[in-house]
Amino acid sequence: MTVTRTTGHPWPSPTTDIDFPAPSWESYTAQIDARWGRSGLVLTVHGEVDAANSEQLTDYVRRCAAHCEWLVLDLSGVDFMGSTGFVALQRIQTAVAGTLRWALVPGRAVSRLLRICDPGSALPARATMTEALAHVQDLALMRASG
C-alpha cells in the first residue's frame, strides 16, 4: 500500500509517495506490533533492543510516525535494552520534535536504562499506557484549543 504523506514531518519530503509500514516488524531478538488508531499509533515492542537491531527499530518507528499525529511506544515488554537502544530513543525524539506528539512506556529494563542515561527526563516516559495515552491526548487538546 502506498500513501502520500501530507504532514510536516522531516522525513521524507511531503510530495514523496512512501510505502505504508508493515503492521509488524521482527528481528532475531525483538518484535514490534503496530496498533493503528484514527490519528495515531501504539507500537508495542517485545524482546531485546541492542546494537543488532536498534537502527532498524529507529527506522521502523520513523516510517510509522510519518503516517500519524501521535505515537505511543510501549517498551514494557522489553527484556533488555542496551545503550544503542537509548540512542535509538534519542534519535526518535529528535526526529519527531515539534511535529508529532509521543510518549513511551518503559518496563523494568528500560526504566533502569533511563535512570542512568536520562536522569533529567528529556524523553517523554510515562509509567503506564493510560498515562501515555492521556499525555498525547492532552497535547492534542492543547493544540486544538490554541
CSV table of N, CA and C in Angstrom, one decimal:
chain,number,residue,atom,x,y,z
A,1,MET,N,0.8,-1.2,0.0
A,1,MET,CA,0.0,0.0,0.0
A,1,MET,C,0.9,1.2,0.0
A,2,THR,N,0.6,2.2,-0.9
A,2,THR,CA,1.4,3.4,-1.0
A,2,THR,C,0.5,4.6,-0.5
A,3,VAL,N,1.1,5.4,0.3
A,3,VAL,CA,0.4,6.6,0.9
A,3,VAL,C,1.2,7.8,0.6
A,4,THR,N,0.6,8.9,0.3
A,4,THR,CA,1.2,10.2,0.1
A,4,THR,C,1.1,10.9,1.4
A,5,ARG,N,2.2,11.3,2.0
A,5,ARG,CA,2.3,12.0,3.3
A,5,ARG,C,2.1,13.4,3.1
A,6,THR,N,1.2,14.1,3.9
A,6,THR,CA,1.0,15.5,3.7
A,6,THR,C,1.3,16.3,5.0
A,7,THR,N,1.7,15.7,6.0
A,7,THR,CA,2.0,16.4,7.3
A,7,THR,C,3.4,16.9,7.2
A,8,GLY,N,3.8,17.7,8.2
A,8,GLY,CA,5.1,18.4,8.2
A,8,GLY,C,6.2,17.6,8.9
A,9,HIS,N,6.3,16.3,8.8
A,9,HIS,CA,7.4,15.5,9.3
A,9,HIS,C,8.6,15.8,8.5
A,10,PRO,N,9.8,15.7,9.2
A,10,PRO,CA,11.1,15.9,8.5
A,10,PRO,C,11.5,14.8,7.6
A,11,TRP,N,10.8,13.7,7.4
A,11,TRP,CA,11.2,12.6,6.5
A,11,TRP,C,10.0,12.1,5.8
A,12,PRO,N,10.0,11.5,4.7
A,12,PRO,CA,10.7,12.1,3.6
A,12,PRO,C,9.9,13.4,3.1
A,13,SER,N,10.2,14.0,2.0
A,13,SER,CA,9.5,15.2,1.6
A,13,SER,C,8.0,15.0,1.4
A,14,PRO,N,7.2,16.0,1.7
A,14,PRO,CA,5.8,15.8,1.6
A,14,PRO,C,5.2,15.4,0.3
A,15,THR,N,5.9,15.6,-0.8
A,15,THR,CA,5.4,15.2,-2.1
A,15,THR,C,5.8,13.8,-2.5
A,16,THR,N,6.6,13.1,-1.6
A,16,THR,CA,7.1,11.8,-1.9
A,16,THR,C,6.0,10.7,-1.6
A,17,ASP,N,5.8,9.8,-2.4
A,17,ASP,CA,5.0,8.6,-2.1
A,17,ASP,C,5.9,7.7,-1.3
A,18,ILE,N,5.4,7.2,-0.1
A,18,ILE,CA,6.1,6.3,0.7
A,18,ILE,C,5.3,5.1,1.0
A,19,ASP,N,6.0,4.0,1.2
A,19,ASP,CA,5.3,2.8,1.5
A,19,ASP,C,4.8,2.8,2.9
A,20,PHE,N,3.5,2.4,3.1
A,20,PHE,CA,3.0,2.3,4.4
A,20,PHE,C,3.7,1.1,5.1
A,21,PRO,N,4.2,1.3,6.4
A,21,PRO,CA,4.9,0.3,7.1
A,21,PRO,C,4.0,-1.0,7.3
A,22,ALA,N,4.7,-2.1,7.3
A,22,ALA,CA,4.0,-3.3,7.7
A,22,ALA,C,3.4,-3.3,9.1
A,23,PRO,N,2.4,-4.0,9.4
A,23,PRO,CA,1.8,-4.0,10.7
A,23,PRO,C,2.6,-4.5,11.8
A,24,SER,N,3.8,-5.1,11.5
A,24,SER,CA,4.7,-5.6,12.5
A,24,SER,C,6.1,-5.6,11.9
A,25,TRP,N,7.0,-5.7,12.8
A,25,TRP,CA,8.4,-5.8,12.5
A,25,TRP,C,9.1,-6.8,13.4
A,26,GLU,N,10.0,-7.5,12.8
A,26,GLU,CA,10.7,-8.5,13.7
A,26,GLU,C,12.1,-8.7,13.3
A,27,SER,N,13.0,-8.8,14.3
A,27,SER,CA,14.4,-9.1,14.2
A,27,SER,C,14.6,-10.4,14.9
A,28,TYR,N,15.9,-10.8,15.0
A,28,TYR,CA,16.2,-12.0,15.7
A,28,TYR,C,15.8,-12.0,17.1
A,29,THR,N,16.0,-10.8,17.8
A,29,THR,CA,15.7,-10.7,19.2
A,29,THR,C,14.6,-9.8,19.6
A,30,ALA,N,13.9,-9.2,18.7
A,30,ALA,CA,12.8,-8.2,19.1
A,30,ALA,C,11.7,-8.3,18.1
A,31,GLN,N,10.5,-7.9,18.5
A,31,GLN,CA,9.3,-7.8,17.7
A,31,GLN,C,8.5,-6.6,18.0
A,32,ILE,N,8.0,-5.9,17.0
A,32,ILE,CA,7.1,-4.8,17.2
A,32,ILE,C,5.8,-5.1,16.6
A,33,ASP,N,4.7,-4.8,17.3
A,33,ASP,CA,3.4,-4.9,16.7
A,33,ASP,C,2.8,-3.5,16.7
A,34,ALA,N,2.1,-3.1,15.6
A,34,ALA,CA,1.5,-1.8,15.4
A,34,ALA,C,0.0,-1.9,15.6
A,35,ARG,N,-0.5,-1.0,16.4
A,35,ARG,CA,-2.0,-0.9,16.5
A,35,ARG,C,-2.4,0.5,16.2
A,36,TRP,N,-3.0,0.7,15.0
A,36,TRP,CA,-3.3,2.0,14.5
A,36,TRP,C,-4.7,2.4,15.0
A,37,GLY,N,-4.7,3.7,15.3
A,37,GLY,CA,-6.0,4.3,15.7
A,37,GLY,C,-6.4,5.3,14.6
A,38,ARG,N,-7.4,6.2,14.9
A,38,ARG,CA,-7.8,7.1,13.9
A,38,ARG,C,-6.7,8.1,13.5
A,39,SER,N,-6.0,8.6,14.4
A,39,SER,CA,-5.0,9.6,14.1
A,39,SER,C,-3.6,9.2,14.7
A,40,GLY,N,-3.5,8.1,15.4
A,40,GLY,CA,-2.3,7.8,16.0
A,40,GLY,C,-2.0,6.3,16.0
A,41,LEU,N,-1.0,5.9,16.8
A,41,LEU,CA,-0.4,4.6,16.7
A,41,LEU,C,0.2,4.2,18.0
A,42,VAL,N,0.0,3.0,18.4
A,42,VAL,CA,0.7,2.4,19.6
A,42,VAL,C,1.6,1.3,19.0
A,43,LEU,N,2.9,1.4,19.3
A,43,LEU,CA,3.9,0.4,18.9
A,43,LEU,C,4.3,-0.3,20.1
A,44,THR,N,4.1,-1.7,20.1
A,44,THR,CA,4.4,-2.5,21.3
A,44,THR,C,5.6,-3.3,20.9
A,45,VAL,N,6.7,-3.1,21.7
A,45,VAL,CA,8.0,-3.8,21.5
A,45,VAL,C,8.2,-4.9,22.5
A,46,HIS,N,8.6,-6.1,22.1
A,46,HIS,CA,8.9,-7.2,22.9
A,46,HIS,C,10.3,-7.7,22.6
A,47,GLY,N,11.0,-8.2,23.6
A,47,GLY,CA,12.3,-8.8,23.4
A,47,GLY,C,13.5,-7.9,23.8
A,48,GLU,N,14.5,-7.9,23.0
A,48,GLU,CA,15.8,-7.2,23.3
A,48,GLU,C,16.1,-6.2,22.3
A,49,VAL,N,16.5,-5.0,22.7
A,49,VAL,CA,16.9,-3.9,21.8
A,49,VAL,C,18.3,-3.7,22.1
A,50,ASP,N,19.2,-3.9,21.1
A,50,ASP,CA,20.6,-3.8,21.2
A,50,ASP,C,21.2,-3.3,19.9
A,51,ALA,N,22.6,-3.4,19.8
A,51,ALA,CA,23.3,-3.0,18.7
A,51,ALA,C,22.9,-3.7,17.4
A,52,ALA,N,22.4,-4.9,17.5
A,52,ALA,CA,22.0,-5.7,16.3
A,52,ALA,C,20.7,-5.2,15.7
A,53,ASN,N,19.8,-4.5,16.5
A,53,ASN,CA,18.6,-4.1,15.9
A,53,ASN,C,18.1,-2.7,16.2
A,54,SER,N,18.8,-1.9,16.9
A,54,SER,CA,18.4,-0.6,17.3
A,54,SER,C,18.2,0.4,16.1
A,55,GLU,N,19.1,0.3,15.1
A,55,GLU,CA,18.9,1.1,14.0
A,55,GLU,C,17.7,0.8,13.2
A,56,GLN,N,17.4,-0.5,13.1
A,56,GLN,CA,16.2,-1.0,12.4
A,56,GLN,C,14.9,-0.5,13.1
A,57,LEU,N,15.0,-0.6,14.4
A,57,LEU,CA,13.9,-0.1,15.3
A,57,LEU,C,13.6,1.4,15.0
A,58,THR,N,14.7,2.2,15.0
A,58,THR,CA,14.5,3.6,14.7
A,58,THR,C,13.9,3.9,13.4
A,59,ASP,N,14.4,3.2,12.4
A,59,ASP,CA,13.9,3.3,11.0
A,59,ASP,C,12.4,3.0,11.0
A,60,TYR,N,12.0,1.9,11.6
A,60,TYR,CA,10.6,1.4,11.6
A,60,TYR,C,9.7,2.5,12.3
A,61,VAL,N,10.1,3.0,13.4
A,61,VAL,CA,9.3,4.0,14.1
A,61,VAL,C,9.2,5.2,13.3
A,62,ARG,N,10.3,5.7,12.7
A,62,ARG,CA,10.2,6.9,11.8
A,62,ARG,C,9.3,6.7,10.7
A,63,ARG,N,9.3,5.5,10.0
A,63,ARG,CA,8.4,5.3,8.9
A,63,ARG,C,6.9,5.2,9.4
A,64,CYS,N,6.7,4.7,10.5
A,64,CYS,CA,5.3,4.7,11.1
A,64,CYS,C,4.9,6.1,11.4
A,65,ALA,N,5.8,6.8,12.1
A,65,ALA,CA,5.5,8.2,12.5
A,65,ALA,C,5.1,9.1,11.4
A,66,ALA,N,5.6,8.8,10.2
A,66,ALA,CA,5.2,9.7,9.0
A,66,ALA,C,3.7,9.6,8.7
A,67,HIS,N,3.0,8.7,9.3
A,67,HIS,CA,1.6,8.4,9.0
A,67,HIS,C,0.7,8.8,10.1
A,68,CYS,N,1.1,9.4,11.2
A,68,CYS,CA,0.2,9.6,12.3
A,68,CYS,C,0.5,11.0,13.0
A,69,GLU,N,-0.4,11.4,13.8
A,69,GLU,CA,-0.3,12.6,14.6
A,69,GLU,C,0.3,12.4,16.0
A,70,TRP,N,0.1,11.2,16.5
A,70,TRP,CA,0.6,10.9,17.8
A,70,TRP,C,1.1,9.4,17.8
A,71,LEU,N,2.0,9.2,18.8
A,71,LEU,CA,2.6,7.8,18.8
A,71,LEU,C,2.9,7.5,20.3
A,72,VAL,N,2.6,6.3,20.7
A,72,VAL,CA,3.0,5.7,22.0
A,72,VAL,C,3.8,4.5,21.7
A,73,LEU,N,5.0,4.5,22.2
A,73,LEU,CA,6.0,3.4,22.1
A,73,LEU,C,6.0,2.7,23.4
A,74,ASP,N,5.3,1.5,23.4
A,74,ASP,CA,5.2,0.7,24.6
A,74,ASP,C,6.4,-0.3,24.7
A,75,LEU,N,7.3,0.0,25.6
A,75,LEU,CA,8.5,-0.8,25.8
A,75,LEU,C,8.4,-1.6,27.0
A,76,SER,N,7.2,-1.8,27.6
A,76,SER,CA,7.1,-2.5,28.8
A,76,SER,C,7.4,-4.0,28.6
A,77,GLY,N,7.4,-4.5,27.4
A,77,GLY,CA,7.7,-5.9,27.2
A,77,GLY,C,9.2,-6.1,26.7
A,78,VAL,N,10.0,-5.1,26.9
A,78,VAL,CA,11.4,-5.2,26.5
A,78,VAL,C,12.1,-5.8,27.7
A,79,ASP,N,12.8,-6.9,27.4
A,79,ASP,CA,13.6,-7.6,28.5
A,79,ASP,C,15.0,-7.1,28.7
A,80,PHE,N,15.5,-6.5,27.6
A,80,PHE,CA,16.9,-5.9,27.7
A,80,PHE,C,16.9,-4.7,26.7
A,81,MET,N,17.6,-3.6,27.1
A,81,MET,CA,17.8,-2.5,26.2
A,81,MET,C,19.2,-2.0,26.5
A,82,GLY,N,20.1,-2.1,25.5
A,82,GLY,CA,21.5,-1.7,25.6
A,82,GLY,C,21.5,-0.2,25.3
A,83,SER,N,22.7,0.4,25.4
A,83,SER,CA,22.9,1.8,25.3
A,83,SER,C,22.5,2.2,23.8
A,84,THR,N,22.7,1.4,22.9
A,84,THR,CA,22.3,1.7,21.5
A,84,THR,C,20.8,1.9,21.4
A,85,GLY,N,20.0,1.2,22.3
A,85,GLY,CA,18.6,1.3,22.3
A,85,GLY,C,18.2,2.7,22.8
A,86,PHE,N,19.0,3.2,23.8
A,86,PHE,CA,18.8,4.6,24.3
A,86,PHE,C,19.1,5.6,23.2
A,87,VAL,N,20.2,5.4,22.5
A,87,VAL,CA,20.5,6.2,21.3
A,87,VAL,C,19.3,6.2,20.3
A,88,ALA,N,18.7,5.1,20.1
A,88,ALA,CA,17.6,5.0,19.2
A,88,ALA,C,16.4,5.9,19.7
A,89,LEU,N,16.2,5.8,21.0
A,89,LEU,CA,15.1,6.7,21.6
A,89,LEU,C,15.4,8.2,21.4
A,90,GLN,N,16.7,8.5,21.6
A,90,GLN,CA,17.1,9.9,21.4
A,90,GLN,C,16.9,10.3,19.9
A,91,ARG,N,17.2,9.4,19.0
A,91,ARG,CA,17.0,9.7,17.6
A,91,ARG,C,15.6,9.9,17.2
A,92,ILE,N,14.7,9.1,17.8
A,92,ILE,CA,13.3,9.2,17.6
A,92,ILE,C,12.8,10.5,18.1
A,93,GLN,N,13.3,10.9,19.3
A,93,GLN,CA,12.9,12.2,19.9
A,93,GLN,C,13.3,13.3,19.0
A,94,THR,N,14.5,13.3,18.5
A,94,THR,CA,15.0,14.4,17.6
A,94,THR,C,14.2,14.4,16.3
A,95,ALA,N,13.9,13.3,15.8
A,95,ALA,CA,13.2,13.2,14.5
A,95,ALA,C,11.7,13.7,14.6
A,96,VAL,N,11.1,13.5,15.7
A,96,VAL,CA,9.7,13.9,15.8
A,96,VAL,C,9.4,15.2,16.6
A,97,ALA,N,10.5,15.8,17.1
A,97,ALA,CA,10.4,17.0,17.9
A,97,ALA,C,9.6,18.1,17.1
A,98,GLY,N,8.6,18.6,17.7
A,98,GLY,CA,7.8,19.7,17.1
A,98,GLY,C,6.8,19.2,16.0
A,99,THR,N,6.8,18.0,15.6
A,99,THR,CA,5.9,17.5,14.6
A,99,THR,C,5.0,16.4,15.0
A,100,LEU,N,5.2,15.8,16.1
A,100,LEU,CA,4.5,14.6,16.5
A,100,LEU,C,4.4,14.6,18.0
A,101,ARG,N,3.2,14.3,18.5
A,101,ARG,CA,3.0,14.1,20.0
A,101,ARG,C,3.4,12.6,20.2
A,102,TRP,N,4.2,12.4,21.2
A,102,TRP,CA,4.6,11.0,21.5
A,102,TRP,C,4.9,10.8,23.0
A,103,ALA,N,4.9,9.5,23.4
A,103,ALA,CA,5.3,9.1,24.7
A,103,ALA,C,5.8,7.7,24.7
A,104,LEU,N,6.5,7.3,25.7
A,104,LEU,CA,7.0,5.9,25.8
A,104,LEU,C,6.6,5.4,27.1
A,105,VAL,N,6.4,4.1,27.2
A,105,VAL,CA,6.1,3.4,28.4
A,105,VAL,C,7.2,2.4,28.6
A,106,PRO,N,8.1,2.7,29.6
A,106,PRO,CA,9.2,1.8,29.8
A,106,PRO,C,8.8,0.7,30.8
A,107,GLY,N,9.4,-0.5,30.6
A,107,GLY,CA,9.2,-1.6,31.5
A,107,GLY,C,10.4,-1.5,32.5
A,108,ARG,N,10.6,-2.6,33.2
A,108,ARG,CA,11.7,-2.6,34.2
A,108,ARG,C,13.1,-2.4,33.5
A,109,ALA,N,13.4,-3.1,32.4
A,109,ALA,CA,14.7,-3.0,31.8
A,109,ALA,C,14.9,-1.6,31.2
A,110,VAL,N,13.9,-1.0,30.6
A,110,VAL,CA,14.1,0.3,30.0
A,110,VAL,C,14.1,1.4,31.1
A,111,SER,N,13.3,1.2,32.1
A,111,SER,CA,13.4,2.2,33.3
A,111,SER,C,14.8,2.3,33.9
A,112,ARG,N,15.4,1.1,34.0
A,112,ARG,CA,16.8,1.1,34.6
A,112,ARG,C,17.7,1.9,33.7
A,113,LEU,N,17.6,1.7,32.4
A,113,LEU,CA,18.5,2.4,31.5
A,113,LEU,C,18.2,3.9,31.5
A,114,LEU,N,16.9,4.3,31.6
A,114,LEU,CA,16.5,5.7,31.6
A,114,LEU,C,17.0,6.4,32.9
A,115,ARG,N,17.0,5.7,34.0
A,115,ARG,CA,17.6,6.3,35.3
A,115,ARG,C,19.0,6.6,35.1
A,116,ILE,N,19.8,5.8,34.3
A,116,ILE,CA,21.2,6.1,34.2
A,116,ILE,C,21.4,7.1,33.0
A,117,CYS,N,20.8,6.9,31.9
A,117,CYS,CA,21.1,7.7,30.7
A,117,CYS,C,20.3,9.0,30.5
A,118,ASP,N,19.1,9.0,31.2
A,118,ASP,CA,18.2,10.2,31.0
A,118,ASP,C,17.7,10.7,32.4
A,119,PRO,N,18.7,11.1,33.3
A,119,PRO,CA,18.3,11.5,34.6
A,119,PRO,C,17.4,12.7,34.6
A,120,GLY,N,17.5,13.6,33.6
A,120,GLY,CA,16.8,14.8,33.5
A,120,GLY,C,15.4,14.6,32.9
A,121,SER,N,15.1,13.4,32.5
A,121,SER,CA,13.8,13.0,31.9
A,121,SER,C,13.5,13.8,30.7
A,122,ALA,N,14.4,13.9,29.8
A,122,ALA,CA,14.2,14.5,28.5
A,122,ALA,C,13.3,13.8,27.6
A,123,LEU,N,13.2,12.4,27.7
A,123,LEU,CA,12.3,11.6,27.0
A,123,LEU,C,11.0,11.6,27.6
A,124,PRO,N,9.9,11.6,26.9
A,124,PRO,CA,8.5,11.6,27.4
A,124,PRO,C,8.1,10.3,28.0
A,125,ALA,N,8.7,9.8,29.0
A,125,ALA,CA,8.4,8.5,29.6
A,125,ALA,C,7.2,8.6,30.5
A,126,ARG,N,6.3,7.7,30.5
A,126,ARG,CA,5.1,7.6,31.3
A,126,ARG,C,5.0,6.3,32.0
A,127,ALA,N,4.5,6.2,33.2
A,127,ALA,CA,4.6,4.9,33.9
A,127,ALA,C,3.6,3.9,33.4
A,128,THR,N,2.5,4.3,32.8
A,128,THR,CA,1.5,3.3,32.3
A,128,THR,C,1.0,3.7,30.9
A,129,MET,N,0.4,2.8,30.2
A,129,MET,CA,-0.2,3.1,28.9
A,129,MET,C,-1.3,4.1,29.1
A,130,THR,N,-2.0,4.0,30.1
A,130,THR,CA,-3.1,5.0,30.3
A,130,THR,C,-2.5,6.4,30.4
A,131,GLU,N,-1.4,6.6,31.2
A,131,GLU,CA,-0.8,7.9,31.3
A,131,GLU,C,-0.2,8.4,30.0
A,132,ALA,N,0.4,7.4,29.2
A,132,ALA,CA,1.0,7.8,27.9
A,132,ALA,C,-0.1,8.3,27.0
A,133,LEU,N,-1.2,7.6,26.9
A,133,LEU,CA,-2.3,8.0,26.0
A,133,LEU,C,-2.9,9.3,26.5
A,134,ALA,N,-3.0,9.5,27.8
A,134,ALA,CA,-3.5,10.8,28.3
A,134,ALA,C,-2.6,11.9,27.9
A,135,HIS,N,-1.3,11.7,28.0
A,135,HIS,CA,-0.3,12.7,27.6
A,135,HIS,C,-0.4,13.1,26.2
A,136,VAL,N,-0.5,12.1,25.3
A,136,VAL,CA,-0.7,12.5,23.8
A,136,VAL,C,-2.0,13.2,23.6
A,137,GLN,N,-3.0,12.8,24.3
A,137,GLN,CA,-4.4,13.4,24.1
A,137,GLN,C,-4.4,14.8,24.7
A,138,ASP,N,-3.7,15.0,25.9
A,138,ASP,CA,-3.7,16.3,26.5
A,138,ASP,C,-3.0,17.3,25.5
A,139,LEU,N,-1.9,16.9,24.9
A,139,LEU,CA,-1.3,17.7,23.9
A,139,LEU,C,-2.2,18.0,22.7
A,140,ALA,N,-2.9,17.0,22.3
A,140,ALA,CA,-3.9,17.2,21.2
A,140,ALA,C,-4.9,18.2,21.5
A,141,LEU,N,-5.4,18.2,22.8
A,141,LEU,CA,-6.4,19.1,23.2
A,141,LEU,C,-5.8,20.5,23.3
A,142,MET,N,-4.6,20.7,23.7
A,142,MET,CA,-3.9,22.0,23.8
A,142,MET,C,-3.8,22.6,22.4
A,143,ARG,N,-3.4,21.8,21.5
A,143,ARG,CA,-3.2,22.3,20.1
A,143,ARG,C,-4.5,22.6,19.5
A,144,ALA,N,-5.5,21.9,19.7
A,144,ALA,CA,-6.8,22.1,19.1
A,144,ALA,C,-7.4,23.4,19.7
A,145,SER,N,-7.2,23.7,21.0
A,145,SER,CA,-7.8,24.9,21.6
A,145,SER,C,-6.9,26.1,21.4
A,146,GLY,N,-5.6,25.9,21.0
A,146,GLY,CA,-4.7,27.1,20.9
A,146,GLY,C,-4.7,27.6,19.6
